[in-house]
């Protein structure tokens, strides 16, 4: 049979007949889009399979003997589950010599994770946590070719019920998603004919509204925050950047001579990479003003204090900024928060939750319509939007500042006016008073 394509993959598949042709065959991805290359690969693999057939004294007799032994044990009532699994495993290996087909779920997941170059380093760390979680459940030891949708459903339920109490639907889906992806790649590679997770519905996600912080609450949080978290909060409120972006800002993204932070936000880089020629997403130019301006300049002056290279150069001039970027551009503005982020985003989230408790800020908030909303670091973005709404800032400008959710809006407002945005934010966001 000639190489063929499936709807689930762009690559050519080939059918390799097992040493016992009457018992079947297996299909495998060649990982090439060229038919001629696929034909050469098919010939090589079939020759290897035929060699196994010729080397075997009589594989059919071996399988018959295994089946007869299992039947004898069953007739006498002595057939245990372990003996059945052992016999089935021997037959599997005789029928399908591909070693990947006999991997357990845990073995396949680790193989997939270690050999997938498309996974970013930060994402790989999160995926490793899924691998550790997988080891805690018996389904991890089930072989791929015996893994059923029932097993996958049980595994998802076990993940949801695990951890410190019952996990939310969001967290459960986050843990299980890499497993789904790895099994889908097993289908693309021809190791599985169907992804058993396809028939397993994802956990319902928590649809609760996100809340916001009042100005007085922000000042209470700032009062109890250390230097790093004050910087995180100033950046979040003044720029609407997300948790990860706030933690990973470097000095070469801070331009004092322009009074701007210029960067590619992480989520937009992923979300809009197909919409922009550079593949990085939309470049954001965010104004530096108010408390944020004072905070960043104080830190920058502290770094340059005592350095003779900066003497005689006008503070924050273009020349000064170029020299500053040369010396400190590759350093994080908030190194302690960046270290926490490298360990995983949950470290930052949990640290902020503890800060809220210390400041006496409730975790939930009842909105005007009676909805109970949760509050987290992400709510600073909603807070800035709320402050701008109170300040009668137009929806168009708020879209520019807070980000867009559709391609149409993204394209419509792709030419931002930095000065207009700065004036809108300066009008809306107050200077926070921190007494200590």
Short mmCIF file of C-alpha atoms in Angstrom, two decimals:
data_model
loop_
_atom_site.label_atom_id
_atom_site.label_comp_id
_atom_site.label_asym_id
_atom_site.label_seq_id
_atom_site.Cartn_x
_atom_site.Cartn_y
_atom_site.Cartn_z
CA UNK A 1 0.00 0.00 0.00
CA UNK A 2 1.31 3.44 -0.93
CA UNK A 3 1.97 6.16 1.65
CA UNK A 4 -1.18 8.08 2.55
CA UNK A 5 -2.26 11.14 4.51
CA UNK A 6 -4.70 11.56 7.40
CA UNK A 7 -6.83 14.56 8.27
CA UNK A 8 -5.14 14.75 11.66
CA UNK A 9 -1.61 15.28 10.34
CA UNK A 10 0.24 16.99 7.46
CA UNK A 11 2.70 14.07 7.20
CA UNK A 12 2.55 10.89 5.14
CA UNK A 13 1.70 7.64 6.93
CA UNK A 14 2.70 4.15 5.90
CA UNK A 15 1.27 0.75 6.69
CA UNK A 16 3.78 -1.79 7.98
CA UNK A 17 2.72 -5.42 8.05
CA UNK A 18 3.70 -7.32 11.16
CA UNK A 19 5.71 -10.53 11.17
CA UNK A 20 2.35 -12.32 11.32
CA UNK A 21 0.55 -10.76 8.35
CA UNK A 22 -2.71 -12.56 9.13
CA UNK A 23 -2.83 -10.89 12.54
CA UNK A 24 -2.62 -7.35 11.19
CA UNK A 25 -0.43 -4.34 10.64
CA UNK A 26 0.35 -1.01 12.21
CA UNK A 27 0.42 2.51 10.75
CA UNK A 28 3.18 4.95 11.47
CA UNK A 29 3.94 8.58 10.59
CA UNK A 30 7.02 9.13 8.42
CA UNK A 31 7.24 12.76 9.62
CA UNK A 32 7.79 13.92 6.04
CA UNK A 33 5.49 15.81 3.68
CA UNK A 34 7.23 14.41 0.57
CA UNK A 35 5.73 11.26 -0.88
CA UNK A 36 9.02 10.05 -2.40
CA UNK A 37 10.75 10.25 0.97
CA UNK A 38 7.81 8.48 2.58
CA UNK A 39 8.09 5.62 0.07
CA UNK A 40 11.80 5.19 0.89
CA UNK A 41 11.05 5.17 4.62
CA UNK A 42 8.24 2.65 4.11
CA UNK A 43 10.58 0.28 2.23
CA UNK A 44 13.19 0.54 4.99
CA UNK A 45 10.68 -0.14 7.77
CA UNK A 46 9.05 -3.02 5.89
CA UNK A 47 12.44 -4.59 5.25
CA UNK A 48 13.15 -4.38 8.98
CA UNK A 49 9.78 -5.99 9.75
CA UNK A 50 10.45 -8.76 7.22
CA UNK A 51 13.84 -9.35 8.82
CA UNK A 52 12.10 -9.86 12.16
CA UNK A 53 9.79 -12.33 10.44
CA UNK A 54 12.70 -14.27 8.93
CA UNK A 55 14.62 -14.30 12.20
CA UNK A 56 11.68 -15.72 14.08
CA UNK A 57 11.57 -19.52 14.14
CA UNK A 58 7.80 -19.53 14.11
CA UNK A 59 6.12 -16.49 15.68
CA UNK A 60 2.66 -17.80 14.93
CA UNK A 61 3.38 -20.90 16.97
CA UNK A 62 4.69 -18.72 19.80
CA UNK A 63 1.45 -16.74 19.87
CA UNK A 64 -0.62 -19.95 19.72
CA UNK A 65 1.35 -21.34 22.64
CA UNK A 66 0.81 -18.16 24.69
CA UNK A 67 -2.93 -18.24 23.99
CA UNK A 68 -3.14 -21.94 24.87
CA UNK A 69 -1.39 -21.35 28.19
CA UNK A 70 -3.78 -18.53 29.02
CA UNK A 71 -6.74 -20.73 28.11
CA UNK A 72 -5.47 -23.55 30.33
CA UNK A 73 -5.02 -21.20 33.29
CA UNK A 74 -8.50 -19.78 32.71
CA UNK A 75 -10.14 -23.24 32.52
CA UNK A 76 -8.58 -24.26 35.80
CA UNK A 77 -9.52 -20.98 37.49
CA UNK A 78 -5.89 -20.03 38.05
CA UNK A 79 -5.65 -17.11 35.59
CA UNK A 80 -4.65 -13.96 37.46
CA UNK A 81 -4.74 -10.41 36.11
CA UNK A 82 -0.94 -10.21 36.20
CA UNK A 83 -0.59 -13.40 34.13
CA UNK A 84 -3.13 -12.13 31.63
CA UNK A 85 -1.25 -8.80 31.29
CA UNK A 86 2.05 -10.62 30.85
CA UNK A 87 0.63 -12.86 28.11
CA UNK A 88 -1.04 -9.96 26.33
CA UNK A 89 2.20 -7.98 26.49
CA UNK A 90 4.15 -10.84 24.84
CA UNK A 91 1.61 -11.02 22.02
CA UNK A 92 1.68 -7.24 21.58
CA UNK A 93 5.44 -7.26 21.16
CA UNK A 94 5.30 -10.07 18.60
CA UNK A 95 2.62 -8.29 16.57
CA UNK A 96 4.02 -4.75 16.81
CA UNK A 97 7.82 -4.48 17.16
CA UNK A 98 7.70 -0.65 17.50
CA UNK A 99 9.00 0.01 21.05
CA UNK A 100 7.01 3.25 21.41
CA UNK A 101 3.77 1.29 21.17
CA UNK A 102 4.66 -0.46 24.43
CA UNK A 103 5.44 2.66 26.44
CA UNK A 104 3.37 3.36 29.51
CA UNK A 105 1.55 6.70 29.65
CA UNK A 106 4.22 8.13 31.95
CA UNK A 107 7.06 6.86 29.74
CA UNK A 108 5.44 8.31 26.62
CA UNK A 109 4.80 11.68 28.28
CA UNK A 110 8.45 12.00 29.36
CA UNK A 111 9.62 10.89 25.90
CA UNK A 112 7.35 13.48 24.28
CA UNK A 113 8.45 16.25 26.63
CA UNK A 114 12.17 15.56 26.19
CA UNK A 115 11.99 15.31 22.39
CA UNK A 116 9.64 18.21 21.62
CA UNK A 117 11.75 21.21 20.61
CA UNK A 118 8.69 23.42 20.07
CA UNK A 119 8.06 23.79 23.82
CA UNK A 120 9.44 27.01 25.31
CA UNK A 121 11.71 26.65 28.40
CA UNK A 122 9.23 28.40 30.71
CA UNK A 123 6.40 26.20 29.44
CA UNK A 124 8.56 23.08 29.78
CA UNK A 125 8.91 23.76 33.51
CA UNK A 126 5.10 23.80 33.85
CA UNK A 127 4.81 20.61 31.78
CA UNK A 128 7.32 18.86 34.04
CA UNK A 129 4.99 19.55 36.95
CA UNK A 130 2.30 17.65 35.02
CA UNK A 131 4.73 14.73 34.71
CA UNK A 132 5.27 14.72 38.47
CA UNK A 133 1.50 14.82 39.06
CA UNK A 134 1.04 11.93 36.62
CA UNK A 135 3.35 9.69 38.66
CA UNK A 136 0.94 9.91 41.60
CA UNK A 137 -1.84 8.08 39.74
CA UNK A 138 -2.10 4.40 38.69
CA UNK A 139 -3.14 5.33 35.14
CA UNK A 140 0.47 6.43 34.52
CA UNK A 141 1.49 2.74 34.37
CA UNK A 142 -1.06 1.77 31.71
CA UNK A 143 0.43 1.05 28.30
CA UNK A 144 -0.49 3.41 25.49
CA UNK A 145 -2.11 0.74 23.34
CA UNK A 146 -4.40 -0.22 26.24
CA UNK A 147 -5.23 3.26 27.46
CA UNK A 148 -8.97 3.90 27.18
CA UNK A 149 -11.15 7.00 27.48
CA UNK A 150 -12.43 5.54 30.79
CA UNK A 151 -8.84 5.51 32.12
CA UNK A 152 -8.37 9.11 30.96
CA UNK A 153 -11.63 10.18 32.60
CA UNK A 154 -10.56 8.55 35.89
CA UNK A 155 -7.18 10.24 35.64
CA UNK A 156 -8.74 13.67 35.12
CA UNK A 157 -11.05 13.13 38.09
CA UNK A 158 -8.11 12.03 40.25
CA UNK A 159 -6.19 15.18 39.28
CA UNK A 160 -9.20 17.33 40.15
CA UNK A 161 -9.62 15.63 43.54
CA UNK A 162 -5.88 15.75 44.28
CA UNK A 163 -3.71 18.54 45.61
CA UNK A 164 -4.62 20.50 48.70
CA UNK A 165 -8.33 19.86 48.53
CA UNK A 166 -10.36 19.79 45.34
CA UNK A 167 -8.78 21.69 42.45
CA UNK A 168 -10.71 24.18 40.33
CA UNK A 169 -11.71 23.31 36.79
CA UNK A 170 -9.18 25.84 35.48
CA UNK A 171 -6.28 24.25 37.38
CA UNK A 172 -7.34 20.72 36.45
CA UNK A 173 -7.50 21.57 32.76
CA UNK A 174 -4.12 23.30 32.98
CA UNK A 175 -2.52 20.13 34.40
CA UNK A 176 -4.23 17.71 32.02
CA UNK A 177 -3.82 19.74 28.80
CA UNK A 178 -0.16 18.70 28.19
CA UNK A 179 -1.26 15.04 28.49
CA UNK A 180 -3.92 15.61 25.86
CA UNK A 181 -1.33 17.23 23.58
CA UNK A 182 1.20 14.42 24.05
CA UNK A 183 -1.38 11.76 23.16
CA UNK A 184 -2.46 13.73 20.10
CA UNK A 185 1.16 13.72 18.96
CA UNK A 186 1.17 9.95 19.51
CA UNK A 187 -1.66 9.81 16.95
CA UNK A 188 0.31 12.04 14.55
CA UNK A 189 3.33 9.72 14.93
CA UNK A 190 1.26 6.62 14.27
CA UNK A 191 1.84 5.20 17.76
CA UNK A 192 -1.92 5.43 18.52
CA UNK A 193 -4.86 5.26 16.15
CA UNK A 194 -6.99 7.54 18.34
CA UNK A 195 -6.41 9.92 21.21
CA UNK A 196 -8.35 8.44 24.18
CA UNK A 197 -8.69 11.93 25.68
CA UNK A 198 -10.85 13.04 22.73
CA UNK A 199 -13.95 11.54 24.36
CA UNK A 200 -13.19 13.12 27.75
CA UNK A 201 -14.81 16.49 28.34
CA UNK A 202 -12.73 19.18 29.96
CA UNK A 203 -13.66 20.27 33.47
CA UNK A 204 -16.09 23.21 33.62
CA UNK A 205 -14.10 26.39 34.16
CA UNK A 206 -14.74 28.90 36.89
CA UNK A 207 -16.66 31.73 35.23
CA UNK A 208 -16.69 34.08 38.22
CA UNK A 209 -16.10 37.73 37.43
CA UNK A 210 -12.79 39.35 38.27
CA UNK A 211 -12.97 42.20 40.74
CA UNK A 212 -10.96 45.39 41.17
CA UNK A 213 -9.24 47.30 43.96
CA UNK A 214 -10.28 50.64 45.41
CA UNK A 215 -7.56 53.30 45.72
CA UNK A 216 -7.60 52.99 49.53
CA UNK A 217 -7.08 49.22 49.23
CA UNK A 218 -4.12 49.67 46.88
CA UNK A 219 -2.52 52.05 49.37
CA UNK A 220 -3.01 49.48 52.17
CA UNK A 221 -1.36 46.77 50.04
CA UNK A 222 1.53 49.11 49.19
CA UNK A 223 1.99 49.90 52.89
CA UNK A 224 2.55 46.19 53.69
CA UNK A 225 4.52 45.39 50.51
CA UNK A 226 8.30 45.07 50.31
CA UNK A 227 10.30 47.00 47.71
CA UNK A 228 9.83 44.37 44.97
CA UNK A 229 6.08 44.10 45.35
CA UNK A 230 5.69 47.89 45.44
CA UNK A 231 7.40 47.97 42.05
CA UNK A 232 5.16 45.18 40.75
CA UNK A 233 2.02 47.05 41.82
CA UNK A 234 3.17 50.40 40.43
CA UNK A 235 3.96 48.78 37.06
CA UNK A 236 0.65 46.87 36.97
CA UNK A 237 -1.58 49.84 37.84
CA UNK A 238 0.25 52.37 35.67
CA UNK A 239 0.70 50.16 32.58
CA UNK A 240 -1.99 47.37 32.88
CA UNK A 241 0.72 44.75 32.27
CA UNK A 242 0.13 41.22 33.54
CA UNK A 243 1.88 39.46 36.38
CA UNK A 244 4.60 37.78 34.31
CA UNK A 245 5.42 40.92 32.31
CA UNK A 246 5.73 43.01 35.47
CA UNK A 247 8.17 40.52 36.99
CA UNK A 248 10.33 40.08 33.88
CA UNK A 249 10.81 43.69 32.73
CA UNK A 250 14.47 44.44 32.04
CA UNK A 251 16.17 47.82 32.13
CA UNK A 252 16.71 47.85 28.35
CA UNK A 253 12.90 48.01 28.04
CA UNK A 254 12.78 51.14 30.21
CA UNK A 255 13.44 54.33 28.19
CA UNK A 256 13.70 57.33 30.50
CA UNK A 257 14.45 59.79 27.66
CA UNK A 258 11.07 58.87 26.11
CA UNK A 259 9.28 58.31 29.43
CA UNK A 260 8.16 54.92 28.10
CA UNK A 261 8.41 51.18 28.73
CA UNK A 262 8.69 49.48 25.32
CA UNK A 263 8.24 45.71 25.10
CA UNK A 264 6.38 42.76 23.57
CA UNK A 265 3.93 41.52 26.23
CA UNK A 266 4.15 37.75 26.79
CA UNK A 267 0.47 36.94 26.22
CA UNK A 268 0.19 39.16 23.15
CA UNK A 269 3.38 37.68 21.72
CA UNK A 270 1.64 34.30 21.81
CA UNK A 271 -1.82 35.53 20.89
CA UNK A 272 -1.01 37.80 17.96
CA UNK A 273 2.15 36.15 16.60
CA UNK A 274 0.28 35.11 13.45
CA UNK A 275 -1.11 38.63 12.97
CA UNK A 276 2.23 40.42 12.84
CA UNK A 277 5.14 40.07 10.36
CA UNK A 278 7.81 39.70 13.05
CA UNK A 279 5.97 36.85 14.79
CA UNK A 280 6.46 38.53 18.18
CA UNK A 281 3.09 40.17 18.42
CA UNK A 282 2.31 43.81 18.98
CA UNK A 283 4.97 46.15 20.36
CA UNK A 284 3.58 48.05 23.36
CA UNK A 285 4.72 51.56 24.25
CA UNK A 286 3.57 52.29 27.78
CA UNK A 287 4.02 55.68 29.50
CA UNK A 288 6.09 56.15 32.64
CA UNK A 289 4.42 58.65 35.00
CA UNK A 290 3.38 59.27 38.60
CA UNK A 291 4.52 56.83 41.29
CA UNK A 292 6.04 54.54 38.65
CA UNK A 293 8.26 57.32 37.33
CA UNK A 294 9.58 58.12 40.82
CA UNK A 295 10.09 54.43 41.65
CA UNK A 296 12.05 53.57 38.47
CA UNK A 297 14.22 56.68 38.56
CA UNK A 298 15.08 56.13 42.22
CA UNK A 299 16.22 52.56 41.43
CA UNK A 300 18.16 53.65 38.35
CA UNK A 301 19.98 56.44 40.22
CA UNK A 302 20.86 53.94 42.95
CA UNK A 303 22.46 51.63 40.37
CA UNK A 304 24.59 54.40 38.84
CA UNK A 305 25.64 56.01 42.10
CA UNK A 306 29.43 56.14 42.37
CA UNK A 307 30.08 55.11 38.73
CA UNK A 308 32.51 57.59 37.15
CA UNK A 309 31.23 56.87 33.59
CA UNK A 310 27.97 58.69 34.37
CA UNK A 311 29.59 61.83 35.79
CA UNK A 312 29.06 64.95 33.72
CA UNK A 313 26.27 63.42 31.61
CA UNK A 314 22.83 64.99 31.84
CA UNK A 315 20.51 62.74 33.83
CA UNK A 316 18.07 60.76 31.66
CA UNK A 317 19.36 62.27 28.43
CA UNK A 318 19.69 60.04 25.36
CA UNK A 319 23.44 59.64 26.01
CA UNK A 320 22.79 58.75 29.66
CA UNK A 321 20.13 56.18 28.71
CA UNK A 322 22.39 54.52 26.13
CA UNK A 323 25.18 54.19 28.71
CA UNK A 324 22.69 52.95 31.32
CA UNK A 325 21.39 50.27 28.95
CA UNK A 326 24.96 49.23 28.14
CA UNK A 327 25.72 48.66 31.83
CA UNK A 328 22.39 47.40 33.17
CA UNK A 329 20.15 46.67 30.16
CA UNK A 330 20.19 42.89 30.59
CA UNK A 331 19.32 43.05 34.30
CA UNK A 332 15.79 42.66 35.66
CA UNK A 333 14.21 45.75 37.18
CA UNK A 334 12.79 43.58 39.99
CA UNK A 335 15.30 40.70 40.35
CA UNK A 336 13.63 39.07 43.38
CA UNK A 337 10.27 38.88 41.59
CA UNK A 338 11.97 37.62 38.43
CA UNK A 339 13.57 34.81 40.47
CA UNK A 340 10.15 33.83 41.81
CA UNK A 341 8.70 33.84 38.28
CA UNK A 342 11.45 31.52 37.06
CA UNK A 343 10.27 28.99 39.65
CA UNK A 344 6.74 29.21 38.22
CA UNK A 345 3.96 31.78 38.04
CA UNK A 346 2.21 30.18 41.03
CA UNK A 347 5.06 31.35 43.28
CA UNK A 348 4.25 34.97 42.45
CA UNK A 349 0.48 34.44 42.70
CA UNK A 350 0.73 32.79 46.11
CA UNK A 351 3.13 35.47 47.35
CA UNK A 352 0.65 38.18 46.34
CA UNK A 353 -2.21 36.29 48.00
CA UNK A 354 -0.22 36.30 51.25
CA UNK A 355 0.37 40.04 50.83
CA UNK A 356 -3.39 40.61 50.46
CA UNK A 357 -4.04 38.67 53.67
CA UNK A 358 -1.34 40.65 55.48
CA UNK A 359 -2.93 43.93 54.32
CA UNK A 360 -6.39 42.73 55.35
CA UNK A 361 -7.81 42.87 51.81
CA UNK A 362 -10.70 40.41 51.20
CA UNK A 363 -10.12 37.80 48.51
CA UNK A 364 -13.63 38.29 47.11
CA UNK A 365 -15.72 41.33 46.29
CA UNK A 366 -19.46 41.78 45.78
CA UNK A 367 -20.14 43.87 42.67
CA UNK A 368 -23.10 46.21 42.12
CA UNK A 369 -25.12 43.51 40.35
CA UNK A 370 -24.65 41.11 43.27
CA UNK A 371 -21.99 39.01 41.53
CA UNK A 372 -19.26 37.69 43.83
CA UNK A 373 -15.94 38.40 42.13
CA UNK A 374 -12.53 37.01 42.95
CA UNK A 375 -9.51 39.28 43.32
CA UNK A 376 -5.94 38.57 42.35
CA UNK A 377 -2.94 40.45 40.94
CA UNK A 378 -4.61 40.44 37.52
CA UNK A 379 -7.32 42.70 38.98
CA UNK A 380 -4.95 45.67 38.83
CA UNK A 381 -5.59 45.62 35.08
CA UNK A 382 -9.35 45.79 35.76
CA UNK A 383 -8.70 48.50 38.34
CA UNK A 384 -7.00 50.76 35.81
CA UNK A 385 -9.84 50.19 33.35
CA UNK A 386 -12.36 51.01 36.11
CA UNK A 387 -10.48 54.21 37.00
CA UNK A 388 -10.48 55.27 33.35
CA UNK A 389 -14.21 54.58 33.08
CA UNK A 390 -14.75 56.81 36.13
CA UNK A 391 -12.62 59.46 34.42
CA UNK A 392 -14.80 59.34 31.27
CA UNK A 393 -11.98 58.01 29.09
CA UNK A 394 -13.34 56.75 25.77
CA UNK A 395 -13.67 53.04 25.05
CA UNK A 396 -11.29 53.40 22.11
CA UNK A 397 -8.46 54.66 24.33
CA UNK A 398 -9.21 52.04 27.00
CA UNK A 399 -8.91 49.33 24.33
CA UNK A 400 -5.54 50.72 23.31
CA UNK A 401 -4.27 50.68 26.89
CA UNK A 402 -5.75 47.43 28.23
CA UNK A 403 -5.31 45.28 25.11
CA UNK A 404 -7.70 43.79 22.57
CA UNK A 405 -9.51 40.48 22.41
CA UNK A 406 -10.25 40.20 18.69
CA UNK A 407 -8.28 40.46 15.46
CA UNK A 408 -10.62 43.18 14.19
CA UNK A 409 -10.11 45.41 17.23
CA UNK A 410 -6.38 44.67 17.18
CA UNK A 411 -6.08 45.81 13.56
CA UNK A 412 -8.36 48.83 14.05
CA UNK A 413 -6.30 50.30 16.89
CA UNK A 414 -2.84 49.14 15.85
CA UNK A 415 -1.56 52.74 15.50
CA UNK A 416 -1.48 54.01 19.06
CA UNK A 417 -0.85 57.61 20.08
CA UNK A 418 1.55 57.43 23.07
CA UNK A 419 0.83 61.00 24.16
CA UNK A 420 -2.93 60.45 24.12
CA UNK A 421 -2.53 57.28 26.20
CA UNK A 422 -0.26 59.03 28.70
CA UNK A 423 -2.72 61.89 29.20
CA UNK A 424 -5.60 59.43 29.72
CA UNK A 425 -3.67 57.46 32.33
CA UNK A 426 -2.36 60.55 34.15
CA UNK A 427 -5.92 61.85 34.33
CA UNK A 428 -7.29 58.55 35.72
CA UNK A 429 -4.60 56.95 37.91
CA UNK A 430 -3.91 58.89 41.12
CA UNK A 431 -0.62 59.25 42.97
CA UNK A 432 -0.79 56.70 45.78
CA UNK A 433 0.15 57.85 49.25
CA UNK A 434 2.24 55.40 51.25
CA UNK A 435 3.15 56.61 54.72
CA UNK A 436 5.88 54.06 55.36
#
